[in-house]
Coordinates of C-alpha atoms and ligand atoms in Angstrom, one line a residue:
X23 CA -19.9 -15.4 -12.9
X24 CA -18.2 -13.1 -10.5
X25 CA -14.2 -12.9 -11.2
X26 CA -11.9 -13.5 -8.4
X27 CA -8.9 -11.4 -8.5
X28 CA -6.1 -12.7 -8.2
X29 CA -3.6 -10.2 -7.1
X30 CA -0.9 -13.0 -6.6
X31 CA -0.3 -13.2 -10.1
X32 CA -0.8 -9.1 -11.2
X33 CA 2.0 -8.8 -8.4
X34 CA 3.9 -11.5 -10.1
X35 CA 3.4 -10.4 -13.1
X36 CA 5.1 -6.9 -12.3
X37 CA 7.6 -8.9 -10.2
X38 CA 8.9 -10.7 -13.5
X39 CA 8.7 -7.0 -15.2
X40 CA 11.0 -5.4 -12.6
X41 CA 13.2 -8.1 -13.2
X42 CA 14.0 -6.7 -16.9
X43 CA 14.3 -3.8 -15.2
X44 CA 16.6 -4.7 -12.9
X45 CA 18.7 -6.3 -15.4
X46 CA 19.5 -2.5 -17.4
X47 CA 20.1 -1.4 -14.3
X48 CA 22.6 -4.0 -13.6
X49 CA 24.0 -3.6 -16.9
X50 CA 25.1 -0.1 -16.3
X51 CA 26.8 -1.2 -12.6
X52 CA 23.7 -0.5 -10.5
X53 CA 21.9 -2.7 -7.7
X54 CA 18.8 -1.4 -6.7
X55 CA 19.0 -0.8 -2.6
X56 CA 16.3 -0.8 -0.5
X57 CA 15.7 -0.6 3.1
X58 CA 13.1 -1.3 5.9
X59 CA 13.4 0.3 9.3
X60 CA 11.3 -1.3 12.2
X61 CA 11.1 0.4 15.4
X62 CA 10.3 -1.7 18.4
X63 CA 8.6 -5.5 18.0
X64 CA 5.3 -5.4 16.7
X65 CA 4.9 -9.0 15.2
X66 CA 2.5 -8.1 12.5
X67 CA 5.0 -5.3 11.8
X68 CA 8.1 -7.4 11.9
X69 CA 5.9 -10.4 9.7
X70 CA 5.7 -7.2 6.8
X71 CA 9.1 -6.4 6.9
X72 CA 10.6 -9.6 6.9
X73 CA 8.2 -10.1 3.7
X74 CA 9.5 -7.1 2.0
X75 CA 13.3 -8.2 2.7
X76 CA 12.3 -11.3 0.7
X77 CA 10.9 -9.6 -2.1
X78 CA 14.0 -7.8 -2.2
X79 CA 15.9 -10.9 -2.6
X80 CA 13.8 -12.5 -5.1
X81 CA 13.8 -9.9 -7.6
X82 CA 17.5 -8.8 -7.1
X83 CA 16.9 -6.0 -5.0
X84 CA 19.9 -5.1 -2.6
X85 CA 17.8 -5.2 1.0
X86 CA 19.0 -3.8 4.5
X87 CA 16.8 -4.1 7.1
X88 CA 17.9 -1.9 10.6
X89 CA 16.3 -2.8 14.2
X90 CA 15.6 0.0 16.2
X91 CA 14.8 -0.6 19.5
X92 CA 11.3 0.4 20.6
X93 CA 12.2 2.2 24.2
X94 CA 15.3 4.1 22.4
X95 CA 14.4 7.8 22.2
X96 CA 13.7 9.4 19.0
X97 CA 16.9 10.8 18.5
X98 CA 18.2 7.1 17.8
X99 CA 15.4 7.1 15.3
X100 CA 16.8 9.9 13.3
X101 CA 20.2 9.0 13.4
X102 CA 19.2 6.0 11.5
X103 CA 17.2 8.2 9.2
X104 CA 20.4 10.5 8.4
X105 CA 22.5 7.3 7.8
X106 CA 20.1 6.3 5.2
X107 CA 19.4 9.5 3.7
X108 CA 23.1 9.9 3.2
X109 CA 24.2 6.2 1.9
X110 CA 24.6 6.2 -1.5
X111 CA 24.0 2.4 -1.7
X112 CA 19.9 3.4 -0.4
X113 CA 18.0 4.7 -2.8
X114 CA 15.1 4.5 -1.1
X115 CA 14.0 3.5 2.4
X116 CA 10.4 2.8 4.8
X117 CA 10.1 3.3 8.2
X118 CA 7.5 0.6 9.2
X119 CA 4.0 2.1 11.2
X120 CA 3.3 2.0 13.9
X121 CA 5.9 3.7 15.5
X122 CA 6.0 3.6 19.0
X123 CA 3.7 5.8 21.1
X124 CA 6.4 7.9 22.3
X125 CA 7.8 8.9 18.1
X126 CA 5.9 11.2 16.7
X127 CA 5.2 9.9 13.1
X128 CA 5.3 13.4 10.9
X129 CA 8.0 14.5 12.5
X130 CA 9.6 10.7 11.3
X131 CA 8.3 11.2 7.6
X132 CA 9.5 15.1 7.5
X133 CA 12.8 13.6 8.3
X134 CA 12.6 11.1 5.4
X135 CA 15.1 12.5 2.4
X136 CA 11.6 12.6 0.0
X137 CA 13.8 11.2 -3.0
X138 CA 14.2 8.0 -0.9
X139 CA 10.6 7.7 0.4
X140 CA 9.3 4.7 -1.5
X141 CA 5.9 4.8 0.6
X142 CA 5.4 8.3 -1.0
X143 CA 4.3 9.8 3.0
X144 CA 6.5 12.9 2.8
X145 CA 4.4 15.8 3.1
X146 CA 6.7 17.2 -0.1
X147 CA 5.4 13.4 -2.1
X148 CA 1.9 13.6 -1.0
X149 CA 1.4 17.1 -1.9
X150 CA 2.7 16.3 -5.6
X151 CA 0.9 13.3 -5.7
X152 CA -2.5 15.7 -5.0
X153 CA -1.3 18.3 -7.3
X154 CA -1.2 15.4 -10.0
X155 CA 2.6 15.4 -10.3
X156 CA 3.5 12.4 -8.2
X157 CA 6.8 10.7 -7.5
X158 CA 5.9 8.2 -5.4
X159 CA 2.4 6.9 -5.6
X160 CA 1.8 5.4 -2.4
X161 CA 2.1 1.8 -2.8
X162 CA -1.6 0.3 -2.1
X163 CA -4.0 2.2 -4.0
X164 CA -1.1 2.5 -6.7
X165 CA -1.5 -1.6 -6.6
X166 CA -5.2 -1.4 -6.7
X167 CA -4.8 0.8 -10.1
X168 CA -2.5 -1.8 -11.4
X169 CA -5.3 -4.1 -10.5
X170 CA -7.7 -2.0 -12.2
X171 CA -5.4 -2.0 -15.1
X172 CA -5.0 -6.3 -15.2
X173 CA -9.1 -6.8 -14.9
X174 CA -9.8 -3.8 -17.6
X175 CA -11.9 -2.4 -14.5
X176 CA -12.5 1.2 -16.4
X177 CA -12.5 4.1 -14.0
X178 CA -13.3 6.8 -15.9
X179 CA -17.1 8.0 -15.3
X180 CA -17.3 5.2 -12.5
X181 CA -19.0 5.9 -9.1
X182 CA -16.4 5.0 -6.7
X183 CA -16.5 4.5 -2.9
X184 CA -13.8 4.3 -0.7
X185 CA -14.7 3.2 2.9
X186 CA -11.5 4.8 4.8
X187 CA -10.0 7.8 4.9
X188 CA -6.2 7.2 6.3
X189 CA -2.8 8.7 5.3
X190 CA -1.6 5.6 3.8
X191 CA -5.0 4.2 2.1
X192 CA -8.1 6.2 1.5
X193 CA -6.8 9.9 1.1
X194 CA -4.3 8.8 -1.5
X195 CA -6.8 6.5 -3.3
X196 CA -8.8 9.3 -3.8
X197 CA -6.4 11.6 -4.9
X198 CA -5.5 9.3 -7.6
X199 CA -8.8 8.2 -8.9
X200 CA -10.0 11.5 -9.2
X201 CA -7.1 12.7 -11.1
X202 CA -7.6 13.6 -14.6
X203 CA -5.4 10.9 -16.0
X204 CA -5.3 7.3 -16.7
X205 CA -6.8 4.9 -14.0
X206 CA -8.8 8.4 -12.9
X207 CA -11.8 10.6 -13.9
X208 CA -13.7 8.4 -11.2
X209 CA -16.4 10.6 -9.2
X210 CA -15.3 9.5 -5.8
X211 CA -16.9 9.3 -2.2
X212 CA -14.9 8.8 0.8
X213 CA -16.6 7.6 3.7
X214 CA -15.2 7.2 7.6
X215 CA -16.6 6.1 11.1
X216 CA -18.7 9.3 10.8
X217 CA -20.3 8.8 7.8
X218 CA -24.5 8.3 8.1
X219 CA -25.8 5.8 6.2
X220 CA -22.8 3.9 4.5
X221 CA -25.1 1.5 2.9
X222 CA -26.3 3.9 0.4
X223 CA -22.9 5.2 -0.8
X224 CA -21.3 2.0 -0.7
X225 CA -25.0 0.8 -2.7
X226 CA -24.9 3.8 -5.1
X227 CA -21.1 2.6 -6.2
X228 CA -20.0 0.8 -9.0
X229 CA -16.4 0.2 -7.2
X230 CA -16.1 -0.1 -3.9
X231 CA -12.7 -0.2 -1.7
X232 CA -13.5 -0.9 1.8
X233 CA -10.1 -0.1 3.9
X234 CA -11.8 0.7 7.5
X235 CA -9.8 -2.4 9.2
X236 CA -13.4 -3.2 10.6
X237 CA -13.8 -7.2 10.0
X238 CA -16.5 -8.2 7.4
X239 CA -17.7 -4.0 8.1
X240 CA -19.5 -4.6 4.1
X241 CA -21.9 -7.5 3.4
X242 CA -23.7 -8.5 0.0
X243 CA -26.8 -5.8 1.2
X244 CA -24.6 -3.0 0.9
X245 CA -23.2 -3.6 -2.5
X246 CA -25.2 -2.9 -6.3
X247 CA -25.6 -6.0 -8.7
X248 CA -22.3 -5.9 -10.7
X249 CA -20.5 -4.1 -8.3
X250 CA -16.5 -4.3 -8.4
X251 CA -15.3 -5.0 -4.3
X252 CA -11.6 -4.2 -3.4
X253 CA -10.9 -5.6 0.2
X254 CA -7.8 -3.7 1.5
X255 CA -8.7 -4.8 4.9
X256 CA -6.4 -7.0 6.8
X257 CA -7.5 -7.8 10.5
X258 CA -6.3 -10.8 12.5
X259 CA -8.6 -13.0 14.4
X260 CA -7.9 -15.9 16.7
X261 CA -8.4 -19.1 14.8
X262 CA -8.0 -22.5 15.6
X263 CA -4.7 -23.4 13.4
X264 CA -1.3 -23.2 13.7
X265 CA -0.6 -19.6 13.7
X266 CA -2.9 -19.5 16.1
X267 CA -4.6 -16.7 13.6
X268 CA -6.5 -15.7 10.5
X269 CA -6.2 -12.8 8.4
X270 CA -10.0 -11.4 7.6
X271 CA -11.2 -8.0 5.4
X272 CA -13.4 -5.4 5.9
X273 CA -15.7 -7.4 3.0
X274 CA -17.7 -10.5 4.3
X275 CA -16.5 -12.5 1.0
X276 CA -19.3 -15.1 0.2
X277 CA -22.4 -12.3 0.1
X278 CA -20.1 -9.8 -1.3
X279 CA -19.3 -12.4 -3.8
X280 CA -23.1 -13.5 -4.5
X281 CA -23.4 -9.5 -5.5
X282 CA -20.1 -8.6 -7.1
X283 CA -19.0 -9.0 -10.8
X284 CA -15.3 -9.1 -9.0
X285 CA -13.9 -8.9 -5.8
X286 CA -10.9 -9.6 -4.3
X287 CA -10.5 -12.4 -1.8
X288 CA -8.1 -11.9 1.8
X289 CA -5.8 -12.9 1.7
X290 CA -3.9 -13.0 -2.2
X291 CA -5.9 -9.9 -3.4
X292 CA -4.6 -6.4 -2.6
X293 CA -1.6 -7.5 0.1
X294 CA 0.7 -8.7 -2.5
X295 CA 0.3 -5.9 -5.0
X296 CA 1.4 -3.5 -2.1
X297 CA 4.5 -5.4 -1.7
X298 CA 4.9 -5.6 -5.4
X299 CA 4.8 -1.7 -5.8
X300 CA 7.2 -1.1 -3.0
X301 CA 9.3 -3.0 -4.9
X302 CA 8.4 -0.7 -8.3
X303 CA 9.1 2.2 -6.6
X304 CA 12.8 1.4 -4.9
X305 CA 13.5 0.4 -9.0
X306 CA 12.4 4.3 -10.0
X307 CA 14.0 5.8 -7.3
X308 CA 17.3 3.7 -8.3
X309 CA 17.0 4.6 -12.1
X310 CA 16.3 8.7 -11.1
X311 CA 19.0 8.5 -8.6
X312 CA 21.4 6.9 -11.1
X313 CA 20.3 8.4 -14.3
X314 CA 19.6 4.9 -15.9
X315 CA 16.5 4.8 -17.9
X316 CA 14.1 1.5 -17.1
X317 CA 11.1 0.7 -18.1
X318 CA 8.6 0.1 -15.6
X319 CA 5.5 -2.0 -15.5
Ligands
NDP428 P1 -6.8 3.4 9.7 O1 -7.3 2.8 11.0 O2 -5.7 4.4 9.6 O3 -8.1 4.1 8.9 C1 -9.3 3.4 8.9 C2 -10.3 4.3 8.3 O4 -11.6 3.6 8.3 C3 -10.6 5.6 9.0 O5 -10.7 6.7 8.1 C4 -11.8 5.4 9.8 O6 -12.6 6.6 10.0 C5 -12.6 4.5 8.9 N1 -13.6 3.7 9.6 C6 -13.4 3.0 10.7 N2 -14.5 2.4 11.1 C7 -15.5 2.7 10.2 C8 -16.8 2.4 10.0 N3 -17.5 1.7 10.9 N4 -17.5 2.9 8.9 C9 -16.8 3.7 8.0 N5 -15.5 4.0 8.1 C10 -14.8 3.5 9.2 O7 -6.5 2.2 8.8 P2 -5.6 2.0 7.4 O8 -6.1 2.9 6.3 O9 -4.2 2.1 7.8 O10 -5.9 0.5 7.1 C11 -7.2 0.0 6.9 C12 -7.2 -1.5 6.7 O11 -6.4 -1.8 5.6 C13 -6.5 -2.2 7.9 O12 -7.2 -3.4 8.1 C14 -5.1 -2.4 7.5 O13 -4.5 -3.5 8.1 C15 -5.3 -2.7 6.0 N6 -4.2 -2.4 5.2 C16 -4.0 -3.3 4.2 C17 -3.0 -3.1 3.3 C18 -2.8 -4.1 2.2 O14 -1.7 -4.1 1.6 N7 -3.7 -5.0 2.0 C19 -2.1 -1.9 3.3 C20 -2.5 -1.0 4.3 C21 -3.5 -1.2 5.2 P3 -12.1 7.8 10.9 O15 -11.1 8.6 10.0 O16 -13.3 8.6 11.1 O17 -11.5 7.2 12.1

């Protein structure tokens, strides 16, 4: 029987936990604050931050979103980032990707005060989090541990094989499985659009985590018996419903599934537990900030 995970209730889960949090912080006179910046009018972009706002909401989280408009030059950009850097009501902050062509993205995250960077891109957070001493963990492999964590998948000894190698995703899912800590001590492979002959790393794998953004990119014939499949992938593709759209992996689910001992489906797998950790961080950067000791999920 393969198990579907169900990353709708893990995120939960560490919703309600947040909440106690939340509540000590409260206690000693402190609200949480988080903010989202969006520059220009992407819609899947505004669709995530709009999300995130009402996360912020449900769990008692102060939220500010700011509007930036897309043709504005940079400077406008940074302004905003000084303002938040210097609110004391902030304690931590995203600015949502993509930016527009003419921002230049590092130059954004060097900007980014990195005790208020809850996505943990700050060169200064992602060079801790490689030297094993992070602040931040970056919120969607940090999910995808959690997930780990819920299903007892053990990833100490495992073969592992991540299918991406991005800033936000792959890089920092290595770094973290191959840590020598809990939720680590994987042997990890990372593969990218010039890898030869993904089928035999992704086949040689015990786990894999497929976050190329290349629709239904891993099928059953790639994957071992017993496998465990983590679809990060989120692509839209016309569909003929309401939206106008459906959201599709990089896993094609029903072989995958025929193969897998678990996987997780698109959407309700790895989305929510993203959300769910930005939400986990903004709560430790709030009790560092304030010196109020929480306990976190
Ligand atoms: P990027 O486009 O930044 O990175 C994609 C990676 O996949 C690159 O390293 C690329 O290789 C690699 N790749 C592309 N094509 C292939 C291929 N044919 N074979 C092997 N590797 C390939 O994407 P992100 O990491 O930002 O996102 C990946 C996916 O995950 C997207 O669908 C995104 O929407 C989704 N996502 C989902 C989240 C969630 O919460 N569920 C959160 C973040 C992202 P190369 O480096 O050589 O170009």
């Amino acid at each position: 029987m393969t198990t579907i995970i169900d990353g709708e209730r893990v995120a939960s889960e560490i919703r309600d936990a947040l909440g106690g949090s939340i509540e000590t912080l409260a206690d000693a006179g402190v609200r949480p604050g988080l903010a989202t910046v969006l520059m220009g009018d992407d819609p899947a972009s505004e669709t995530y931050v709009n999300m995130k706002q009402r996360d912020c909401e449900e769990v008692g989280i102060e939220g500010v979103h700011v509007d930036v408009d897309g043709d504005a030059p940079a400077e406008e950009l940074y302004e905003t980032i000084d303002e938040l850097n210097a609110d004391p009501a902030i304690h931590g902050y995203l600015v949502q990707a993509p930016v527009p062509d003419h921002i230049d993205y590092r130059e954004v995250l060097r900007r980014i005060d990195p005790t208020k960077d809850l996505d943990g891109f700050h060169p200064e957070n992602v060079g801790r989090l490689v030297a094993g001493d992070a602040r931040f963990k970056p919120c969607t492999p940090h999910g995808i541990q959690k997930l780990f964590e819920a299903y007892d998948v053990e990833t100490e000894g495992a073969d592992v094989t991540i299918v991406g190698r991005s800033e936000i995703v792959g890089k920092p899912m290595a770094n973290l499985l191959m840590q020598k800590a809990d939720g680590g001590n994987a042997t990890v492979t990372v593969c990218h659009s010039r890898t030869r002959n993904l089928e035999e790393k992704t086949r040689d794998a015990d786990v894999v985590i497929a976050a190329s953004g290349v629709t239904e990119l891993i099928d059953g014939s790639m994957l071992s018996e017993g496998a465990v499949v983590i679809d990060v992938g989120i692509s839209r593709v016309e569909a003929d419903n309401e939206r106008g759209y459906e959201l599709v992996g990089d896993v094609e689910f029903e072989s995958a599934r025929e193969k897998a001992s678990a996987i997780t489906p698109v959407p309700g797998g790895v989305g929510p537990m993203t959300r769910a950790m930005l939400l986990y961080n903004a709560v430790m950067a709030a009790s560092e900030r304030e010196g109020v000791a929480v306990e976190l999920p």
